[in-house]
CSV table of C-alpha atoms and ligand atoms in Angstrom, one decimal:
chain,number,residue,atom,x,y,z
A,28,UNK,CA,124.4,-123.9,309.9
A,29,UNK,CA,123.1,-120.4,309.5
A,30,UNK,CA,120.7,-120.8,312.4
A,31,UNK,CA,123.6,-121.8,314.6
A,32,UNK,CA,125.6,-118.8,313.4
A,33,UNK,CA,122.8,-116.5,314.6
A,34,UNK,CA,121.9,-118.3,317.8
A,35,UNK,CA,125.4,-119.3,319.0
A,36,UNK,CA,128.1,-117.9,321.2
A,37,UNK,CA,131.7,-118.5,322.0
A,38,UNK,CA,133.2,-121.4,323.8
A,39,UNK,CA,130.9,-123.2,326.3
A,40,UNK,CA,128.3,-120.4,325.7
A,41,UNK,CA,128.5,-119.5,329.4
A,42,UNK,CA,128.2,-115.8,328.7
A,43,UNK,CA,125.5,-116.3,326.2
A,44,UNK,CA,123.4,-118.1,328.8
A,45,UNK,CA,124.6,-115.8,331.5
A,46,UNK,CA,123.2,-112.7,329.9
A,47,UNK,CA,119.7,-114.2,330.1
A,48,UNK,CA,120.2,-115.9,333.5
A,49,UNK,CA,121.3,-112.6,335.1
A,50,UNK,CA,117.8,-111.1,334.3
A,51,UNK,CA,116.2,-114.1,335.9
A,52,UNK,CA,118.0,-113.3,339.2
A,53,UNK,CA,116.6,-109.7,339.3
A,54,UNK,CA,113.2,-108.6,340.5
A,55,UNK,CA,111.2,-105.4,340.2
A,56,UNK,CA,110.1,-103.6,343.3
A,57,UNK,CA,107.1,-101.6,342.0
A,58,UNK,CA,105.9,-98.3,343.3
A,59,UNK,CA,102.1,-97.8,343.7
A,60,UNK,CA,99.7,-94.9,343.5
A,61,UNK,CA,101.9,-92.9,341.2
A,62,UNK,CA,99.1,-91.8,338.9
A,63,UNK,CA,101.1,-92.4,335.8
A,64,UNK,CA,98.2,-92.2,333.3
A,65,UNK,CA,99.4,-92.9,329.8
A,66,UNK,CA,103.1,-93.7,329.7
A,67,UNK,CA,105.5,-91.8,327.5
A,68,UNK,CA,108.3,-93.9,326.1
A,69,UNK,CA,109.7,-91.4,323.7
A,70,UNK,CA,113.5,-91.2,323.8
A,71,UNK,CA,115.9,-88.8,322.2
A,72,UNK,CA,119.5,-89.8,321.4
A,73,UNK,CA,121.9,-87.5,319.7
A,74,UNK,CA,119.1,-85.2,318.6
A,75,UNK,CA,117.0,-88.0,317.1
A,76,UNK,CA,113.6,-88.5,318.6
A,77,UNK,CA,112.5,-92.2,318.9
A,78,UNK,CA,109.2,-93.8,319.9
A,79,UNK,CA,110.9,-96.2,322.1
A,80,UNK,CA,114.2,-96.8,324.0
A,81,UNK,CA,114.6,-100.2,322.3
A,82,UNK,CA,117.1,-100.1,319.3
A,83,UNK,CA,118.3,-102.7,316.8
A,84,UNK,CA,121.8,-103.9,317.6
A,85,UNK,CA,124.3,-104.4,314.7
A,86,UNK,CA,124.2,-107.9,313.5
A,87,UNK,CA,125.9,-109.5,310.4
A,88,UNK,CA,124.6,-111.2,307.3
A,89,UNK,CA,120.8,-110.5,307.3
A,90,UNK,CA,120.5,-112.0,303.8
A,91,UNK,CA,121.1,-115.4,305.5
A,92,UNK,CA,117.9,-114.8,307.5
A,93,UNK,CA,115.6,-113.4,305.0
A,94,UNK,CA,115.6,-112.4,301.2
A,95,UNK,CA,114.8,-108.8,302.2
A,96,UNK,CA,118.1,-108.7,304.2
A,97,UNK,CA,119.2,-105.6,306.1
A,98,UNK,CA,116.8,-103.4,304.1
A,99,UNK,CA,113.9,-105.3,305.5
A,100,UNK,CA,115.2,-104.9,309.0
A,101,UNK,CA,115.6,-101.1,308.4
A,102,UNK,CA,112.0,-100.9,307.1
A,103,UNK,CA,110.7,-102.7,310.2
A,104,UNK,CA,112.8,-100.6,312.6
A,105,UNK,CA,111.7,-97.4,310.9
A,106,UNK,CA,108.0,-98.5,311.2
A,107,UNK,CA,108.6,-99.1,314.9
A,108,UNK,CA,110.1,-95.7,315.3
A,109,UNK,CA,113.5,-96.6,316.2
A,110,UNK,CA,117.2,-96.8,315.2
A,111,UNK,CA,118.8,-99.7,313.4
A,112,UNK,CA,122.5,-100.0,313.8
A,113,UNK,CA,123.8,-101.3,310.5
A,114,UNK,CA,126.7,-103.8,310.9
A,115,UNK,CA,129.9,-103.4,309.0
A,116,UNK,CA,129.3,-107.0,308.0
A,117,UNK,CA,125.9,-106.2,306.4
A,118,UNK,CA,125.1,-108.1,303.2
A,119,UNK,CA,123.6,-105.1,301.4
A,120,UNK,CA,125.0,-101.7,300.6
A,121,UNK,CA,124.4,-99.1,303.3
A,122,UNK,CA,122.8,-96.9,300.6
A,123,UNK,CA,120.2,-99.5,299.8
A,124,UNK,CA,119.5,-100.1,303.5
A,125,UNK,CA,119.1,-96.3,304.0
A,126,UNK,CA,116.6,-96.2,301.1
A,127,UNK,CA,114.4,-98.7,302.9
A,128,UNK,CA,114.2,-96.8,306.2
A,129,UNK,CA,115.9,-94.8,308.9
A,130,UNK,CA,117.2,-93.5,311.3
A,131,UNK,CA,120.4,-95.6,310.9
A,132,UNK,CA,123.7,-95.7,312.8
A,133,UNK,CA,126.7,-97.5,311.4
A,134,UNK,CA,128.8,-100.0,313.2
A,135,UNK,CA,132.5,-100.1,312.5
A,136,UNK,CA,135.3,-102.6,313.1
A,137,UNK,CA,138.3,-100.2,312.7
A,138,UNK,CA,140.5,-101.8,310.0
A,139,UNK,CA,144.3,-101.8,310.0
A,140,UNK,CA,144.1,-99.9,306.7
A,141,UNK,CA,143.3,-96.4,308.0
A,142,UNK,CA,142.5,-94.9,304.7
A,143,UNK,CA,140.0,-97.7,303.9
A,144,UNK,CA,138.4,-97.2,307.4
A,145,UNK,CA,138.0,-93.5,306.7
A,146,UNK,CA,136.4,-94.3,303.3
A,147,UNK,CA,133.9,-96.6,304.9
A,148,UNK,CA,133.0,-93.9,307.5
A,149,UNK,CA,132.6,-91.3,304.8
A,150,UNK,CA,130.3,-93.7,302.9
A,151,UNK,CA,128.1,-94.4,305.9
A,152,UNK,CA,128.0,-90.6,306.6
A,153,UNK,CA,127.0,-89.9,302.9
A,154,UNK,CA,124.2,-92.6,303.1
A,155,UNK,CA,122.7,-90.6,306.1
A,156,UNK,CA,123.9,-92.6,309.1
A,157,UNK,CA,123.6,-90.4,312.1
A,158,UNK,CA,126.1,-92.0,314.5
A,159,UNK,CA,129.1,-94.4,314.4
A,160,UNK,CA,129.2,-97.4,316.7
A,161,UNK,CA,132.8,-98.6,317.2
A,162,UNK,CA,133.0,-102.2,318.3
A,163,UNK,CA,136.0,-102.7,320.6
A,164,UNK,CA,135.4,-106.2,322.1
A,165,UNK,CA,136.9,-108.0,319.2
A,166,UNK,CA,140.7,-107.7,319.0
A,167,UNK,CA,140.5,-111.2,317.7
A,168,UNK,CA,137.4,-113.2,316.6
A,169,UNK,CA,135.6,-115.2,319.2
A,170,UNK,CA,135.9,-119.0,319.1
A,171,UNK,CA,132.4,-120.0,318.0
A,172,UNK,CA,132.3,-123.8,318.4
A,173,UNK,CA,129.0,-124.3,316.6
A,174,UNK,CA,130.5,-122.5,313.5
A,175,UNK,CA,133.7,-124.6,313.7
A,176,UNK,CA,131.6,-127.9,314.0
A,177,UNK,CA,129.4,-126.8,311.1
A,178,UNK,CA,132.5,-125.6,309.0
A,179,UNK,CA,130.7,-122.3,308.5
A,180,UNK,CA,133.6,-120.2,307.1
A,181,UNK,CA,132.2,-118.3,304.1
A,182,UNK,CA,129.0,-116.7,302.9
A,183,UNK,CA,127.3,-118.6,300.1
A,184,UNK,CA,128.1,-117.6,296.5
A,185,UNK,CA,126.5,-114.3,295.5
A,186,UNK,CA,126.6,-112.9,299.1
A,187,UNK,CA,129.2,-110.5,300.4
A,188,UNK,CA,129.9,-107.9,303.0
A,189,UNK,CA,128.8,-105.1,300.6
A,190,UNK,CA,130.2,-102.3,302.7
A,191,UNK,CA,133.7,-103.8,302.5
A,192,UNK,CA,134.2,-103.0,298.8
A,193,UNK,CA,137.1,-100.8,298.1
A,194,UNK,CA,137.6,-98.3,295.3
A,195,UNK,CA,138.3,-101.1,292.9
A,196,UNK,CA,135.1,-103.0,293.8
A,197,UNK,CA,137.0,-105.8,295.6
A,198,UNK,CA,135.3,-107.0,298.8
A,199,UNK,CA,137.8,-106.9,301.6
A,200,UNK,CA,137.7,-109.3,304.6
A,201,UNK,CA,136.5,-107.7,307.8
A,202,UNK,CA,139.7,-107.8,309.9
A,203,UNK,CA,139.8,-108.0,313.6
A,204,UNK,CA,142.7,-105.8,314.8
A,205,UNK,CA,144.6,-106.7,318.0
A,206,UNK,CA,146.7,-103.5,317.7
A,207,UNK,CA,143.6,-101.3,318.2
A,208,UNK,CA,144.0,-98.7,321.0
A,209,UNK,CA,142.4,-95.5,322.2
A,210,UNK,CA,144.7,-93.5,319.9
A,211,UNK,CA,142.9,-95.0,316.9
A,212,UNK,CA,139.5,-93.9,318.3
A,213,UNK,CA,141.0,-90.4,318.6
A,214,UNK,CA,142.0,-90.6,314.9
A,215,UNK,CA,138.4,-91.6,314.0
A,216,UNK,CA,137.3,-88.3,315.6
A,217,UNK,CA,139.4,-86.5,313.0
A,218,UNK,CA,137.6,-88.3,310.2
A,219,UNK,CA,134.0,-87.7,311.2
A,220,UNK,CA,131.8,-85.2,313.0
A,221,UNK,CA,129.2,-88.0,313.8
A,222,UNK,CA,128.6,-89.0,317.4
A,223,UNK,CA,131.0,-91.8,318.3
A,224,UNK,CA,129.8,-94.6,320.5
A,225,UNK,CA,132.1,-97.3,321.8
A,226,UNK,CA,130.5,-100.8,321.9
A,227,UNK,CA,131.8,-103.6,324.1
A,228,UNK,CA,132.5,-101.9,327.4
A,229,UNK,CA,132.2,-104.0,330.6
A,230,UNK,CA,134.8,-102.5,333.0
A,231,UNK,CA,134.1,-99.2,334.6
A,232,UNK,CA,137.7,-98.1,334.1
A,233,UNK,CA,137.2,-98.4,330.3
A,234,UNK,CA,133.9,-96.4,330.6
A,235,UNK,CA,135.9,-93.7,332.3
A,236,UNK,CA,138.6,-93.8,329.5
A,237,UNK,CA,135.8,-93.6,326.9
A,238,UNK,CA,134.5,-90.4,328.4
A,239,UNK,CA,138.0,-89.0,328.8
A,240,UNK,CA,138.7,-89.7,325.1
A,241,UNK,CA,135.7,-87.7,324.1
A,242,UNK,CA,133.4,-90.6,323.1
A,243,UNK,CA,129.8,-89.5,322.8
A,244,UNK,CA,128.2,-92.7,324.1
A,245,UNK,CA,129.1,-96.1,325.7
A,246,UNK,CA,127.4,-99.4,324.9
A,247,UNK,CA,127.7,-102.0,327.7
A,248,UNK,CA,128.0,-105.2,325.7
A,249,UNK,CA,129.7,-108.6,325.6
A,250,UNK,CA,128.8,-109.1,321.9
A,251,UNK,CA,125.9,-111.4,322.9
A,252,UNK,CA,128.3,-113.9,324.4
A,253,UNK,CA,130.1,-114.3,321.0
A,254,UNK,CA,133.5,-113.1,322.0
A,255,UNK,CA,135.0,-113.7,325.4
A,256,UNK,CA,133.2,-116.7,326.9
A,257,UNK,CA,133.2,-116.2,330.7
A,258,UNK,CA,132.7,-112.5,330.4
A,259,UNK,CA,130.4,-110.9,332.9
A,260,UNK,CA,126.6,-110.6,332.1
A,261,UNK,CA,125.9,-107.1,330.7
A,262,UNK,CA,123.2,-106.4,333.2
A,263,UNK,CA,125.6,-107.1,336.0
A,264,UNK,CA,128.2,-104.8,334.5
A,265,UNK,CA,125.8,-102.0,333.8
A,266,UNK,CA,125.5,-100.3,337.3
A,267,UNK,CA,129.2,-99.7,337.8
A,268,UNK,CA,129.6,-98.4,334.2
A,269,UNK,CA,126.6,-96.1,334.6
A,270,UNK,CA,127.9,-94.8,337.9
A,271,UNK,CA,131.3,-94.1,336.4
A,272,UNK,CA,129.9,-92.3,333.4
A,273,UNK,CA,127.7,-90.3,335.7
A,274,UNK,CA,125.3,-89.1,332.9
A,275,UNK,CA,128.1,-87.3,331.1
A,276,UNK,CA,127.2,-89.3,327.9
A,277,UNK,CA,124.4,-91.8,327.1
A,278,UNK,CA,124.9,-95.4,328.3
A,279,UNK,CA,123.3,-98.1,326.3
A,280,UNK,CA,123.3,-101.9,327.0
A,281,UNK,CA,122.6,-105.0,325.0
A,282,UNK,CA,122.6,-108.8,325.7
A,283,UNK,CA,119.8,-111.1,326.7
A,284,UNK,CA,117.0,-108.6,326.5
A,285,UNK,CA,113.9,-110.5,325.6
A,286,UNK,CA,111.0,-108.9,327.5
A,287,UNK,CA,109.7,-105.5,328.4
A,288,UNK,CA,110.6,-106.3,332.0
A,289,UNK,CA,114.2,-106.8,331.0
A,290,UNK,CA,114.2,-103.4,329.3
A,291,UNK,CA,112.6,-101.9,332.5
A,292,UNK,CA,115.4,-103.4,334.6
A,293,UNK,CA,118.1,-102.1,332.3
A,294,UNK,CA,116.7,-98.6,332.3
A,295,UNK,CA,116.4,-98.6,336.1
A,296,UNK,CA,120.0,-99.7,336.5
A,297,UNK,CA,121.3,-96.8,334.5
A,298,UNK,CA,120.8,-97.4,330.7
A,299,UNK,CA,119.4,-94.6,328.6
A,300,UNK,CA,118.3,-97.2,326.0
A,301,UNK,CA,118.8,-100.8,325.1
A,302,UNK,CA,119.6,-102.7,321.9
A,303,UNK,CA,118.4,-106.2,320.9
A,304,UNK,CA,120.2,-108.5,318.5
A,305,UNK,CA,118.8,-112.1,318.2
A,306,UNK,CA,115.1,-111.2,318.8
A,307,UNK,CA,115.3,-109.0,315.7
A,308,UNK,CA,117.1,-111.7,313.6
A,309,UNK,CA,114.5,-114.3,314.6
A,310,UNK,CA,111.7,-111.9,313.7
A,311,UNK,CA,113.4,-111.0,310.4
A,312,UNK,CA,113.7,-114.7,309.6
A,313,UNK,CA,110.1,-115.4,310.5
A,314,UNK,CA,108.4,-112.4,309.0
A,315,UNK,CA,110.7,-110.0,307.2
A,316,UNK,CA,110.1,-106.2,307.7
A,317,UNK,CA,106.7,-106.8,309.3
A,318,UNK,CA,108.1,-109.4,311.7
A,319,UNK,CA,110.8,-107.0,312.8
A,320,UNK,CA,108.3,-104.2,313.3
A,321,UNK,CA,106.0,-106.4,315.3
A,322,UNK,CA,108.8,-107.8,317.5
A,323,UNK,CA,110.0,-104.3,318.3
A,324,UNK,CA,106.5,-103.0,318.9
A,325,UNK,CA,105.7,-106.0,321.2
A,326,UNK,CA,108.8,-105.3,323.3
A,327,UNK,CA,107.8,-101.6,323.6
A,328,UNK,CA,104.2,-102.5,324.5
A,329,UNK,CA,105.5,-105.0,327.0
A,330,UNK,CA,107.8,-102.2,328.5
A,331,UNK,CA,104.8,-99.8,328.6
A,332,UNK,CA,102.7,-102.4,330.5
A,333,UNK,CA,105.5,-103.2,332.9
A,334,UNK,CA,106.0,-99.4,333.6
A,335,UNK,CA,102.3,-99.0,334.3
A,336,UNK,CA,102.5,-101.9,336.8
A,337,UNK,CA,105.8,-100.5,338.4
A,338,UNK,CA,104.5,-97.0,338.7
A,339,UNK,CA,106.7,-95.1,336.1
A,340,UNK,CA,105.4,-92.7,333.5
A,341,UNK,CA,108.7,-92.1,331.7
A,342,UNK,CA,111.9,-94.0,331.4
A,343,UNK,CA,113.6,-91.3,333.5
A,344,UNK,CA,111.5,-92.3,336.5
A,345,UNK,CA,113.0,-95.7,336.5
A,346,UNK,CA,115.6,-95.7,339.2
A,347,UNK,CA,117.9,-98.4,340.8
A,348,UNK,CA,115.7,-98.7,343.9
A,349,UNK,CA,113.1,-100.4,341.7
A,350,UNK,CA,115.4,-103.5,341.2
A,351,UNK,CA,116.3,-106.1,343.8
A,352,UNK,CA,118.2,-109.4,343.6
A,353,UNK,CA,115.9,-112.4,344.0
A,354,UNK,CA,116.2,-114.2,347.3
B,421,FMN,C1,124.4,-113.2,314.5
B,421,FMN,C2,125.0,-112.1,315.2
B,421,FMN,C3,125.8,-111.2,314.5
B,421,FMN,C4,126.4,-110.1,315.1
B,421,FMN,N1,127.2,-109.3,314.4
B,421,FMN,C5,127.7,-108.2,315.0
B,421,FMN,C6,128.4,-107.2,314.2
B,421,FMN,O1,128.6,-107.4,313.0
B,421,FMN,N2,129.0,-106.2,314.9
B,421,FMN,C7,128.8,-106.0,316.2
B,421,FMN,O2,129.3,-105.0,316.8
B,421,FMN,N3,128.1,-106.9,317.0
B,421,FMN,C8,127.5,-107.9,316.4
B,421,FMN,N4,126.8,-108.8,317.1
B,421,FMN,C9,126.5,-108.5,318.5
B,421,FMN,C10,125.3,-107.7,318.7
B,421,FMN,O3,125.5,-106.4,318.2
B,421,FMN,C11,124.8,-107.6,320.1
B,421,FMN,O4,125.9,-107.1,320.9
B,421,FMN,C12,124.2,-108.9,320.7
B,421,FMN,O5,123.5,-109.6,319.7
B,421,FMN,C13,123.3,-108.6,321.9
B,421,FMN,O6,122.8,-109.7,322.4
B,421,FMN,P1,121.4,-110.4,322.1
B,421,FMN,O7,121.5,-111.1,320.8
B,421,FMN,O8,121.2,-111.3,323.3
B,421,FMN,O9,120.3,-109.3,322.1
B,421,FMN,C14,126.2,-109.9,316.5
B,421,FMN,C15,125.3,-110.7,317.2
B,421,FMN,C16,124.8,-111.8,316.6
B,421,FMN,C17,123.8,-112.7,317.4
B,422,LIG,C1,134.4,-111.9,308.8
B,422,LIG,C2,133.1,-111.3,309.1
B,422,LIG,C3,133.0,-110.9,310.5
B,422,LIG,C4,131.6,-110.7,310.9
B,422,LIG,C5,131.5,-110.4,312.3
B,422,LIG,C6,130.1,-110.4,312.7
B,422,LIG,C7,130.0,-110.5,314.2
B,422,LIG,O1,130.4,-109.5,314.9
B,422,LIG,C8,129.5,-111.6,314.9
B,422,LIG,O2,129.3,-111.6,316.1
B,422,LIG,O3,129.2,-112.6,314.2
């Protein structure tokens, strides 16, 4: 039941499969004789230097995967020199996760209760989170048919969304809010000075609105195929979003990234960095903090190898002409 929750998507899982299939259709057109020498994968996002452009996507319920929970993921991500985005539906308090490692960003589903939302943001800020990722692809919850079949409705006794506790100590339900609009993102700006990234952008017109509304970053995402089944694959959506944003703010992408060559393609098509969800969950389940560290380091080494073969020393040298659609 829990493995299905992690692996599954919405509806027929067309988008879940599509995210991966889209990378299968793309090929790299390498450059030669570029004398790259050692590659340099270091990446800076919002003033934080990272060893790699591969970040940990926000995912819920890590205690279902491993007894170390989100803290183990944070430890692994820190050891790999990258950012973990802590889900609002984490099963451990953000303070405990921060104590295990960093840098951290915090993912938020803005709640209808504005004061509670502000309190969660302040708590994440106080714990040391360096950016806020606002998920906007979930006005309602996706129809996850595996979860319906398995009757997976609640966390087991003793587990809770620890960052949903209010001042009385009661754990609130994470509410999806179909009334959410750009005005609410503007209000978040009044609550926090942290960089605000909007996660779940697929249409270039929304990318333009994000920039116009002062967002500091855009994450091209279809929630790993867990929300709107039939939504476009993220790597297919990326080029138009990147072109619209025009380097005014960082553009990140997630969904279906499993190999260094996938990361290379995403960077070439306009991403400043990528995030991975399920690969981290699988590594956490298999090997705790060390598993997460090794999976992230493997992806980075794989990217480094692919860049050597494609003739790029730095991510900035990866350009769209290095990618072609397979015949
Ligand atoms: C089990 C699971 C839980 C997730 N939980 C969240 C979440 O709490 N908040 C969020 O914004 N996205 C969530 N996501 C979506 C991820 O952040 C990310 O968009 C997606 O996993 C990327 O696709 P990938 O798994 O193919 O790498 C979740 C994804 C999975 C697989
Ligand atoms: C009621 C808890 C909501 C958790 C949402 C986690 C999530 O985004 C996912 O894709 O699953």
